[in-house]
Short mmCIF file of C-alpha atoms in Angstrom, two decimals:
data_model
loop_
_atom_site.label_atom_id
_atom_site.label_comp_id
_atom_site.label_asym_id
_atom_site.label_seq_id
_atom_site.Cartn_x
_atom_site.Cartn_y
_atom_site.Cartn_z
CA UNK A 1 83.02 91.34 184.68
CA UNK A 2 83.61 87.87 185.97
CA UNK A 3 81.86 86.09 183.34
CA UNK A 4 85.00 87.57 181.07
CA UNK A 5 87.63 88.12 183.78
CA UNK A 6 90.58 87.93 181.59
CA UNK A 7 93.10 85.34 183.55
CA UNK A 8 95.61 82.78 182.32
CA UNK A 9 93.06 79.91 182.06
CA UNK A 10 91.34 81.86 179.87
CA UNK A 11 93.44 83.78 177.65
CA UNK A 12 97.40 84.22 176.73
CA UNK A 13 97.23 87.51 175.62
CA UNK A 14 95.86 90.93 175.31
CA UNK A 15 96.02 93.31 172.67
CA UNK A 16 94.82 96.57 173.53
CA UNK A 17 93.80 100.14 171.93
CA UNK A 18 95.48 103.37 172.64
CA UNK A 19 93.54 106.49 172.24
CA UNK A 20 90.01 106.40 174.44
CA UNK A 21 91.22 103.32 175.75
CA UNK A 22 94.42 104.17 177.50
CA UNK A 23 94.92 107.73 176.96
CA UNK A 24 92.64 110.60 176.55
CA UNK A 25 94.40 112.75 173.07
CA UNK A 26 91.34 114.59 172.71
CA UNK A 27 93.57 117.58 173.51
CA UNK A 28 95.89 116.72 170.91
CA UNK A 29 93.70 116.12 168.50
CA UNK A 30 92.05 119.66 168.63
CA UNK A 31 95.56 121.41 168.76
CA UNK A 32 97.07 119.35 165.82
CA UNK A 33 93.95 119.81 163.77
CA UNK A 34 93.26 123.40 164.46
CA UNK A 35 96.84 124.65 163.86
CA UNK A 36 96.96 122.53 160.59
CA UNK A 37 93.55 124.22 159.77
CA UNK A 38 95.51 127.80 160.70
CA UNK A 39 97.86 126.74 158.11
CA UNK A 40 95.72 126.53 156.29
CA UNK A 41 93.85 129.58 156.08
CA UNK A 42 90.54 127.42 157.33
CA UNK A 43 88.37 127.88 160.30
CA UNK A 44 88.65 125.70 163.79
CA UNK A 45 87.11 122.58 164.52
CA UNK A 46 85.52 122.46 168.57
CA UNK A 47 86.75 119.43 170.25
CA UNK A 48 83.43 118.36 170.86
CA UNK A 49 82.85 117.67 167.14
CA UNK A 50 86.68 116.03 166.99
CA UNK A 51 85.30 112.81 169.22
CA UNK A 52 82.96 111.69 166.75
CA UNK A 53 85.79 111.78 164.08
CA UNK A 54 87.94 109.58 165.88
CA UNK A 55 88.67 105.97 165.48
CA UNK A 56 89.61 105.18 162.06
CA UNK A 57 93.08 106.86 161.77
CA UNK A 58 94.36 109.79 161.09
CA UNK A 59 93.60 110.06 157.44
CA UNK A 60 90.12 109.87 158.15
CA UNK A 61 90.26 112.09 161.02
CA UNK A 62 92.00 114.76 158.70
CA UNK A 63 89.43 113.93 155.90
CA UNK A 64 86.55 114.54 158.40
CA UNK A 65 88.17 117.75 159.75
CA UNK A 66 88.31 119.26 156.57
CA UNK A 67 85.10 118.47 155.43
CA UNK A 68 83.34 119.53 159.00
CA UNK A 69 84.61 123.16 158.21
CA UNK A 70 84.30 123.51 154.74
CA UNK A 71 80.35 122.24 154.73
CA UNK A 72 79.17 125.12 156.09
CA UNK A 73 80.05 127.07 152.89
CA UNK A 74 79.78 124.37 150.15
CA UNK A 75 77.65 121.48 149.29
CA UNK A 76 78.81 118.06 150.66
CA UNK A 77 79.82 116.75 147.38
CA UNK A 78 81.85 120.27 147.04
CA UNK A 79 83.84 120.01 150.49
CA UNK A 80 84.39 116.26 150.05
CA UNK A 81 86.07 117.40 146.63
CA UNK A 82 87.87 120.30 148.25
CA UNK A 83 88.97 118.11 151.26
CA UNK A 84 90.48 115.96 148.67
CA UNK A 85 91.93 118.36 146.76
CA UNK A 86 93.85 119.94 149.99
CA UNK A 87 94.23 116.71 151.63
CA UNK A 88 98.29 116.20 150.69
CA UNK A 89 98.95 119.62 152.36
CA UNK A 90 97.27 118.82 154.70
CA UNK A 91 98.67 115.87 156.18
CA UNK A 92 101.94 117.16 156.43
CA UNK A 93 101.17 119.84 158.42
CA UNK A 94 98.69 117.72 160.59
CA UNK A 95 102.11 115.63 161.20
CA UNK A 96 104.17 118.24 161.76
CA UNK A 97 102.54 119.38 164.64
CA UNK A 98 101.11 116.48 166.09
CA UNK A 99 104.83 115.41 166.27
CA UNK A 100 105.43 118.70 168.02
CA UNK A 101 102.69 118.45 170.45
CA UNK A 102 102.19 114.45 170.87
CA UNK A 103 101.42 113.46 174.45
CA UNK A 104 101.44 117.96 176.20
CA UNK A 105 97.43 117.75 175.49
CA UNK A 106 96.79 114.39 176.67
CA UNK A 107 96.20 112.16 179.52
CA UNK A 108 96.17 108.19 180.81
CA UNK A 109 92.89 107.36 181.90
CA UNK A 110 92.48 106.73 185.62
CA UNK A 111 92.99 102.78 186.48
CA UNK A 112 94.74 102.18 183.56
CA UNK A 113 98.26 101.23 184.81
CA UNK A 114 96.26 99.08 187.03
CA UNK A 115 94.95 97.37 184.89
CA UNK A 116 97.76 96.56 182.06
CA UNK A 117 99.86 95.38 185.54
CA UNK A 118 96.85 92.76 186.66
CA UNK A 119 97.17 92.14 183.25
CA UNK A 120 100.70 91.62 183.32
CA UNK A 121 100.47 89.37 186.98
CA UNK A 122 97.71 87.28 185.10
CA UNK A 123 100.61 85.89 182.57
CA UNK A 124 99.19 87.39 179.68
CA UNK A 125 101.65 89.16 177.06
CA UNK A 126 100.57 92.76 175.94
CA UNK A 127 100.51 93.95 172.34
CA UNK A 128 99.38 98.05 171.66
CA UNK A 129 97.25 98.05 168.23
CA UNK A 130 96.30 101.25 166.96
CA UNK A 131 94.94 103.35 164.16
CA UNK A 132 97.21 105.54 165.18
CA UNK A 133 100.52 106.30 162.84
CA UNK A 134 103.31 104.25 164.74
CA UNK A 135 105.51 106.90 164.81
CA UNK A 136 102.38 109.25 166.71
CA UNK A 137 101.66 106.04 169.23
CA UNK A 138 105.10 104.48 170.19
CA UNK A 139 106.68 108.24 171.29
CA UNK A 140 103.05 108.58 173.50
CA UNK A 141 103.34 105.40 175.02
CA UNK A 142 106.72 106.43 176.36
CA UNK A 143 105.96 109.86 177.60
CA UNK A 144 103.12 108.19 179.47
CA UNK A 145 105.00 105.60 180.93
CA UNK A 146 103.21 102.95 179.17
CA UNK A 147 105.50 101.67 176.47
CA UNK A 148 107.15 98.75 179.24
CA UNK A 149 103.80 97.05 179.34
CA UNK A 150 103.14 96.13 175.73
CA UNK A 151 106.36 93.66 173.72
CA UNK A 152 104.66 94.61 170.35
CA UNK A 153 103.10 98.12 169.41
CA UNK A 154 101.81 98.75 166.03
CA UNK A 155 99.70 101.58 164.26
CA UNK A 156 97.41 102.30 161.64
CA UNK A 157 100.41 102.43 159.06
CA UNK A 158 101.87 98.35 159.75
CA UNK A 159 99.39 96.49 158.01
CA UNK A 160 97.76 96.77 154.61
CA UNK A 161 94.07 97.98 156.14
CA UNK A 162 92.86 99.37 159.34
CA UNK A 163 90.01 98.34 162.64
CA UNK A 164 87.40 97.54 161.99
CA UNK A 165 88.84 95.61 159.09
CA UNK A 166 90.37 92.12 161.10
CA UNK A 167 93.50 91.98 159.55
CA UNK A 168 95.67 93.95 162.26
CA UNK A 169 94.31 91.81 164.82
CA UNK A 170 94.95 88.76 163.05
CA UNK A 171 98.52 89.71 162.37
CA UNK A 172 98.97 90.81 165.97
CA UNK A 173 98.09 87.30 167.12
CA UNK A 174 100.56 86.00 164.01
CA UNK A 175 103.14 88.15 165.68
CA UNK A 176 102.92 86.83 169.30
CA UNK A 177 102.22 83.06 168.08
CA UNK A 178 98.60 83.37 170.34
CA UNK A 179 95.38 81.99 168.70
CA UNK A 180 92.54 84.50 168.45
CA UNK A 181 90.36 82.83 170.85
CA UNK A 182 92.75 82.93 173.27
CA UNK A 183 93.34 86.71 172.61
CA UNK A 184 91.57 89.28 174.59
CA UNK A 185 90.63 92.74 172.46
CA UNK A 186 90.20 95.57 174.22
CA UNK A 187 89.00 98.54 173.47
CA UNK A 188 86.60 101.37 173.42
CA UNK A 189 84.55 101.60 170.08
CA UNK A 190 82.68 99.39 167.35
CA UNK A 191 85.66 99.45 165.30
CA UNK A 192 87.38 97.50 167.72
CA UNK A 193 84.65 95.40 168.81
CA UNK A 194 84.11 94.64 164.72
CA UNK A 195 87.43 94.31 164.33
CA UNK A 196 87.52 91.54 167.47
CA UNK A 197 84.13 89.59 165.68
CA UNK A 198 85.01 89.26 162.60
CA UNK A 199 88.96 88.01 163.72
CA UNK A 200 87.29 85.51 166.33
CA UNK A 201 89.11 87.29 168.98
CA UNK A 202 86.99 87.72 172.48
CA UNK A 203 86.32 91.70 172.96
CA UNK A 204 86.05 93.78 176.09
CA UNK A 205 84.77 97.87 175.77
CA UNK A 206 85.47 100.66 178.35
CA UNK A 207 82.64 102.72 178.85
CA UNK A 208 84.25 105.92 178.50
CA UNK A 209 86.35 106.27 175.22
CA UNK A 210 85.44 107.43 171.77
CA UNK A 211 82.58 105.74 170.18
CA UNK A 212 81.70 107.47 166.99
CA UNK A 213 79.44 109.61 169.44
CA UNK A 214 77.09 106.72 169.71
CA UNK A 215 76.03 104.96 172.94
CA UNK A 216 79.26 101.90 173.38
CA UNK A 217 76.94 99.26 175.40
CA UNK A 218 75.17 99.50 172.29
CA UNK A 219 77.87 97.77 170.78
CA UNK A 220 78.53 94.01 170.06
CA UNK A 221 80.82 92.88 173.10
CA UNK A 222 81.79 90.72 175.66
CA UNK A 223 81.91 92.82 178.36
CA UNK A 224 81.98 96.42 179.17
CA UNK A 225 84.15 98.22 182.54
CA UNK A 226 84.49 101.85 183.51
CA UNK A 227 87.59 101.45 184.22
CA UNK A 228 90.41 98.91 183.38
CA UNK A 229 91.55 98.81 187.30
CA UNK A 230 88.06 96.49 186.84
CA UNK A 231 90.59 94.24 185.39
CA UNK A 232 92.00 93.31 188.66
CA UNK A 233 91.47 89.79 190.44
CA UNK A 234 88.73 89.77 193.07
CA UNK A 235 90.94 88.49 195.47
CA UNK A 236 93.86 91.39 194.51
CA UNK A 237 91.68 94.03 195.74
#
C-alpha cells in the first residue's frame, strides 16, 4: 500500500463507499427483500444470491430480486416483464421495511473506524457516496457511529445517474471544491473503480466487499487492502 498511501501530499480528500466498504448490510438486504417478497405472495431470495445483486442501487437490487425468483417458473423475457410489471409495489414495500430494519442486520467492518480517523489525522476531508437511497445511508451512518467522519453524504437518489456512471464522483469533488486527481475513491467493486477511471479520480478496493461475485483484484485499481486500518501511517502503528 505505500505506493498509494493516501496522505496530505498526495491527496485532499477521500470519498468513500458505504455498503461492502464500511458496513456489511448483507443482513439487511435479505430481511428487506424477503419480507417485501412475503408481501408479496413470492418466494425468498438466500443471501448468498443477494451479494451478487448488489452495487448498483436499490432499484436494481429490487429488479434483480424479483427476477431471481420468478425465473424459475417463467422464461427470462417473462419474469423481466413480470418484475416490471410488480416493480411499483414493490418498492414501497422494499422501503418500508428497510426503513424499519436499517442498520439491526448489519455491521462496520473491522478496521474501519481506523481507518476513516488516519484518514481524518492525514488532513483529508471525507465525503460518503453511495448507491444507496440517502434517506437508507445517512440514518446507517449514524447508528454506526460513522456519520461524524464524512462533511458530505450522498446516495444513489442526489444526482441524475448512478456508479459506475462518473457523474456522482465528479459532483462530489464539485461539492468539496477538490480536483479529481487529488481525490482518493474508495471502495469495494468495479462500479466504483469505473466510476473512479472514467472521473480521473485515483481508486483504492478492499478485498472483502461486494463485487458482483467476481474476483475484486481482478479489477482496474490502484491498490487493494483487507482492511482500511491498512490506511494507517507506517510510523502510527
Amino acid at each position: 500500500m505505500n505506493f498509494l498511501r493516501p496522505d496530505r501530499a498526495r491527496f485532499d480528500a477521500a470519498i468513500v463507499d458505504l455498503d461492502g466498504t464500511m458496513v456489511d448490510t448483507l443482513g439487511d438486504f435479505a430481511a428487506s427483500l424477503n419480507r417485501m417478497l412475503d408481501d408479496l405472495s413470492l418466494g425468498h431470495v438466500a443471501p448468498a444470491a443477494i451479494e451478487t445483486m448488489v452495487g448498483k442501487g436499490s432499484e436494481h437490487l429490487i429488479h434483480s430480486a424479483l427476477v431471481h425468483v420468478l425465473s424459475p417458473a417463467l422464461s427470462k423475457a417473462e419474469a423481466d416483464a413480470k418484475a416490471r410489471a410488480l416493480f411499483d409495489r414493490a418498492w414501497e414495500r422494499y422501503q418500508h421495511h428497510y426503513l424499519a430494519i436499517n442498520g439491526r442486520h448489519s455491521a462496520v467492518y473491522p478496521g474501519v473506524i481506523e481507518g476513516l480517523q488516519a484518514l481524518r489525522a492525514q488532513g483529508l476531508r471525507l465525503a460518503c457516496l453511495t448507491n444507496k437511497p440517502t434517506p437508507f445511508a445517512k440514518p446507517l451512518l449514524a447508528d454506526k457511529g460513522l456519520d461524524g467522519f464524512f462533511e458530505l453524504v450522498f446516495g444513489g437518489d442526489a444526482f441524475e445517474r448512478k456508479k459506475p456512471d462518473p457523474l456522482p464522483l465528479l459532483k462530489t469533488c464539485e461539492a468539496m471544491g477538490t480536483e479529481p486527481a487529488r481525490t482518493l475513491m474508495i471502495g469495494d467493486s468495479s462500479n466504483d473503480a469505473r466510476a473512479a477511471r472514467a472521473a480521473g479520480c485515483p481508486v483504492i478496493l478492499v478485498t472483502y466487499g461486494y463485487n458482483h461475485g467476481e474476483p475484486v483484484r481482478g479489477v482496474d485499481a490502484d491498490g487493494f487492502v483487507d482492511s482500511l486500518a491498512e490506511l494507517v501511517p507506517a510510523t502510527g502503528r
